[in-house]
Tab-separated table of C-alpha atoms in Angstrom:
chain	number	residue	atom	x	y	z
J	1	GLU	CA	44.836	101.056	-34.065
J	2	ALA	CA	43.842	98.718	-32.202
J	3	GLN	CA	41.438	95.328	-34.304
J	4	VAL	CA	39.337	93.005	-35.136
J	5	THR	CA	40.007	92.165	-38.479
J	6	GLN	CA	37.169	89.875	-40.557
J	7	ASN	CA	36.832	88.754	-44.665
J	8	PRO	CA	35.065	88.653	-46.286
J	9	ARG	CA	31.813	91.110	-45.663
J	10	TYR	CA	29.938	89.784	-47.466
J	11	LEU	CA	29.844	85.939	-49.358
J	12	ILE	CA	26.818	84.834	-51.086
J	13	THR	CA	27.414	80.082	-51.996
J	14	VAL	CA	25.805	77.475	-52.781
J	15	THR	CA	24.832	74.472	-50.077
J	16	GLY	CA	27.668	71.917	-50.260
J	17	LYS	CA	30.751	74.707	-50.580
J	18	LYS	CA	33.298	74.677	-47.986
J	19	LEU	CA	34.011	78.153	-46.884
J	20	THR	CA	36.009	80.464	-44.281
J	21	VAL	CA	36.128	83.254	-42.528
J	22	THR	CA	38.691	84.973	-41.838
J	23	CYS	CA	38.833	86.091	-37.998
J	24	SER	CA	42.538	88.325	-37.108
J	25	GLN	CA	43.410	90.749	-33.867
J	26	ASN	CA	46.338	92.975	-33.322
J	27	MET	CA	46.080	92.655	-30.026
J	28	ASN	CA	47.596	90.392	-28.146
J	29	HIS	CA	44.252	88.891	-26.939
J	30	GLU	CA	43.824	84.873	-25.616
J	31	TYR	CA	40.081	85.001	-26.201
J	32	MET	CA	38.279	84.602	-29.104
J	33	SER	CA	35.244	83.558	-30.533
J	34	TRP	CA	32.514	83.596	-33.114
J	35	TYR	CA	29.032	84.710	-32.483
J	36	ARG	CA	26.231	84.547	-34.903
J	37	GLN	CA	23.325	86.857	-34.926
J	38	ASP	CA	20.040	86.140	-35.766
J	39	PRO	CA	16.680	88.989	-36.117
J	40	GLY	CA	15.199	88.229	-32.791
J	41	LEU	CA	17.478	86.363	-31.047
J	42	GLY	CA	20.752	88.066	-30.456
J	43	LEU	CA	23.832	86.996	-30.715
J	44	ARG	CA	24.709	83.547	-30.374
J	45	GLN	CA	27.881	81.984	-29.308
J	46	ILE	CA	29.261	79.056	-31.807
J	47	TYR	CA	33.168	78.780	-30.290
J	48	TYR	CA	35.259	80.194	-28.655
J	49	SER	CA	38.979	79.895	-27.660
J	50	MET	CA	40.627	80.430	-24.972
J	51	ASN	CA	44.713	80.541	-26.055
J	52	VAL	CA	46.356	78.665	-28.954
J	53	GLU	CA	45.367	75.400	-29.730
J	54	VAL	CA	42.403	75.643	-27.388
J	55	THR	CA	38.951	75.834	-28.391
J	56	ASP	CA	35.372	74.690	-27.366
J	57	LYS	CA	31.802	74.775	-28.230
J	58	GLY	CA	29.765	77.870	-27.514
J	59	ASP	CA	25.850	77.060	-27.499
J	60	VAL	CA	25.205	76.161	-31.630
J	61	PRO	CA	28.212	74.313	-32.642
J	62	GLU	CA	26.788	72.358	-35.173
J	63	GLY	CA	27.888	73.039	-38.545
J	64	TYR	CA	31.267	75.086	-37.617
J	65	LYS	CA	34.986	73.954	-37.185
J	66	VAL	CA	37.503	76.318	-35.631
J	67	SER	CA	40.769	76.311	-34.980
J	68	ARG	CA	43.333	78.711	-33.658
J	69	LYS	CA	47.170	77.369	-35.029
J	70	GLU	CA	47.926	81.074	-34.326
J	71	LYS	CA	47.622	83.611	-31.534
J	72	ARG	CA	46.132	86.174	-33.473
J	73	ASN	CA	43.656	84.079	-35.924
J	74	PHE	CA	40.889	81.793	-35.413
J	75	PRO	CA	39.186	81.420	-38.994
J	76	LEU	CA	34.880	79.653	-38.800
J	77	ILE	CA	35.019	77.130	-41.193
J	78	LEU	CA	31.827	75.615	-43.231
J	79	GLU	CA	32.811	72.513	-44.246
J	80	SER	CA	29.141	71.831	-46.009
J	81	PRO	CA	26.801	74.786	-45.799
J	82	SER	CA	23.027	74.671	-45.381
J	83	PRO	CA	20.881	77.474	-46.196
J	84	ASN	CA	19.505	77.331	-42.323
J	85	GLN	CA	23.468	79.048	-41.776
J	86	THR	CA	22.621	81.506	-43.474
J	87	SER	CA	23.170	84.947	-41.237
J	88	LEU	CA	25.853	87.924	-39.827
J	89	TYR	CA	28.850	86.326	-38.661
J	90	PHE	CA	30.855	88.145	-35.799
J	91	CYS	CA	34.453	87.251	-34.704
J	92	ALA	CA	35.120	89.054	-31.099
J	93	SER	CA	38.233	88.890	-29.005
J	94	SER	CA	39.668	90.449	-24.896
J	95	PHE	CA	42.109	89.331	-22.928
J	96	LEU	CA	41.398	86.792	-21.032
J	97	ALA	CA	40.007	88.173	-17.232
J	98	THR	CA	36.948	88.634	-15.433
J	99	ASN	CA	34.827	91.129	-17.091
J	100	GLU	CA	37.294	91.707	-19.569
J	101	LYS	CA	35.302	94.006	-22.812
J	102	LEU	CA	34.601	92.035	-25.430
J	103	PHE	CA	36.260	93.846	-29.093
J	104	PHE	CA	34.129	92.914	-32.438
J	105	GLY	CA	34.770	92.786	-35.965
J	106	SER	CA	32.539	94.500	-38.452
J	107	GLY	CA	30.576	91.367	-39.452
J	108	THR	CA	30.397	88.772	-42.393
J	109	GLN	CA	27.274	88.410	-43.671
J	110	LEU	CA	26.719	85.085	-45.608
J	111	SER	CA	24.199	84.235	-47.679
J	112	VAL	CA	24.319	80.128	-48.133
J	113	LEU	CA	21.952	79.772	-51.228
H	1	ALA	CA	21.047	78.946	-17.086
H	2	GLN	CA	21.997	82.411	-17.791
H	3	SER	CA	19.313	84.405	-19.594
H	4	VAL	CA	18.615	88.044	-20.681
H	5	THR	CA	15.060	89.150	-21.512
H	6	GLN	CA	14.876	93.006	-23.073
H	7	LEU	CA	11.235	94.271	-23.696
H	8	GLY	CA	10.876	95.647	-26.689
H	9	SER	CA	12.290	95.531	-29.763
H	10	HIS	CA	11.778	98.600	-31.250
H	11	VAL	CA	11.065	101.601	-29.736
H	12	SER	CA	11.167	104.919	-30.404
H	13	VAL	CA	11.389	108.386	-29.511
H	14	SER	CA	11.842	111.926	-30.053
H	15	GLU	CA	14.941	113.896	-30.949
H	16	GLY	CA	15.291	115.117	-26.713
H	17	ALA	CA	13.211	113.095	-24.898
H	18	LEU	CA	14.389	110.025	-22.314
H	19	VAL	CA	15.466	106.686	-23.497
H	20	LEU	CA	14.352	103.809	-21.728
H	21	LEU	CA	15.513	99.941	-22.860
H	22	ARG	CA	14.730	97.597	-20.926
H	23	CYS	CA	16.586	94.202	-19.810
H	24	ASN	CA	16.531	92.004	-16.988
H	25	TYR	CA	18.458	89.088	-16.391
H	26	SER	CA	18.302	85.774	-15.044
H	27	SER	CA	21.475	84.212	-13.384
H	28	SER	CA	22.017	81.696	-10.578
H	29	VAL	CA	25.288	83.983	-9.326
H	30	PRO	CA	25.542	87.519	-9.106
H	31	PRO	CA	26.420	88.413	-12.713
H	32	TYR	CA	28.438	90.559	-15.103
H	33	LEU	CA	26.002	92.824	-16.723
H	34	PHE	CA	26.911	94.483	-19.674
H	35	TRP	CA	25.631	97.198	-22.760
H	36	TYR	CA	26.582	97.219	-25.984
H	37	VAL	CA	25.507	99.532	-29.197
H	38	GLN	CA	25.433	98.694	-32.744
H	39	TYR	CA	25.201	100.722	-35.391
H	40	PRO	CA	24.308	100.050	-38.814
H	41	ASN	CA	26.644	97.970	-40.853
H	42	GLN	CA	28.808	97.737	-37.664
H	43	GLY	CA	30.455	95.805	-35.155
H	44	LEU	CA	29.359	96.253	-31.514
H	45	GLN	CA	30.617	98.589	-29.220
H	46	LEU	CA	30.392	98.617	-25.525
H	47	LEU	CA	28.243	101.360	-23.633
H	48	LEU	CA	28.689	100.454	-20.276
H	49	LYS	CA	29.355	97.371	-18.005
H	50	TYR	CA	28.015	96.757	-14.296
H	51	THR	CA	31.289	95.414	-11.734
H	52	SER	CA	29.972	95.113	-8.703
H	53	ALA	CA	31.892	98.710	-7.955
H	54	ALA	CA	28.521	100.728	-8.148
H	55	THR	CA	24.996	100.394	-8.492
H	56	LEU	CA	24.768	103.460	-10.452
H	57	VAL	CA	27.073	102.375	-13.801
H	58	LYS	CA	28.014	105.749	-16.696
H	59	GLY	CA	28.877	105.161	-19.899
H	60	ILE	CA	29.577	106.588	-23.276
H	61	ASN	CA	27.462	109.315	-25.386
H	62	GLY	CA	25.490	109.909	-22.295
H	63	PHE	CA	24.677	106.322	-21.076
H	64	GLU	CA	23.767	105.448	-17.870
H	65	ALA	CA	21.803	101.735	-16.026
H	66	GLU	CA	21.703	101.195	-12.874
H	67	PHE	CA	21.552	97.545	-11.336
H	68	LYS	CA	18.519	96.152	-9.384
H	69	LYS	CA	19.777	93.130	-8.319
H	70	SER	CA	15.946	92.713	-6.533
H	71	GLU	CA	14.421	93.248	-9.634
H	72	THR	CA	17.102	91.568	-11.484
H	73	SER	CA	16.572	94.286	-13.879
H	74	PHE	CA	19.846	96.478	-15.940
H	75	HIS	CA	17.706	98.830	-17.593
H	76	LEU	CA	19.641	101.627	-19.831
H	77	THR	CA	19.048	105.071	-19.636
H	78	LYS	CA	19.506	108.348	-21.478
H	79	PRO	CA	17.929	111.821	-21.067
H	80	SER	CA	17.807	112.999	-23.659
H	81	ALA	CA	18.002	111.508	-26.891
H	82	HIS	CA	19.907	112.579	-29.888
H	83	MET	CA	20.000	112.130	-33.877
H	84	SER	CA	22.700	109.905	-33.369
H	85	ASP	CA	21.689	107.750	-30.870
H	86	ALA	CA	19.859	105.419	-33.674
H	87	ALA	CA	21.090	101.779	-33.557
H	88	GLU	CA	20.656	98.728	-32.122
H	89	TYR	CA	21.127	98.018	-28.344
H	90	PHE	CA	22.178	94.428	-27.297
H	91	CYS	CA	21.817	93.842	-23.228
H	92	ALA	CA	24.609	90.922	-22.221
H	93	VAL	CA	25.379	88.583	-19.185
H	94	SER	CA	28.246	86.665	-17.627
H	95	GLU	CA	29.443	84.752	-14.799
H	96	ARG	CA	31.519	86.360	-12.719
H	97	GLY	CA	35.179	84.753	-13.935
H	98	ASP	CA	34.360	83.384	-17.543
H	99	ASN	CA	34.735	85.574	-20.521
H	100	LYS	CA	31.567	84.722	-22.641
H	101	LEU	CA	28.666	86.967	-22.988
H	102	ILE	CA	24.551	85.649	-23.344
H	103	PHE	CA	22.959	88.848	-25.087
H	104	GLY	CA	19.284	89.443	-25.367
H	105	ALA	CA	17.379	89.663	-28.133
H	106	GLY	CA	18.580	93.239	-28.999
H	107	THR	CA	15.978	96.715	-29.587
H	108	ARG	CA	16.147	99.164	-32.016
H	109	LEU	CA	16.385	102.528	-30.920
H	110	ALA	CA	14.459	104.687	-33.698
H	111	VAL	CA	14.984	108.754	-32.921
H	112	HIS	CA	12.305	110.927	-34.643
H	113	PRO	CA	13.170	115.239	-34.847
């Protein structure tokens, strides 16, 4: 089954404790992206990648890091989480072509205390 | 810069009634436009997309949307609401040749018996 898998689904942590949210897709997609969803703001792009070893900032990259060492994986790293990073996070992927449909993971609800 | 405005953060309709969710966009070039749906505790799924082939676009689950360039609008409609349509709906825009999506703030649709 074609899917984007994120882990964990729920995560509660404390300020400053490094964490990683994993994302994996099985559709051989070149393009992968991370979004955060906040009430009243919709989804905002954090980082994206157009292929292995190619990553770039989205609209809200501060406090986040990503890597793309393999085509299928695109982890999101919070080196020193802060309470304002409490949010619902989505990973998405697609083929690298104009107007391609994005496939989304089920989301990771992060709470930073 | 591109932006998307969804009028009404909450819309409530009776089962069997018309569904109308409003979306206006701003873009300096003719855009690609999308509607995504998010059911509770799930990721986003594509409902439909406009690619300039036709101004009236039909999507899944009986939804359709009409692109009106003069009004910079892409409103989503469904003639008869079903209880299973209760979800959050997001309008999104991308510039041609770009995988990045700019999302609106979302509209939560409630359907009452």
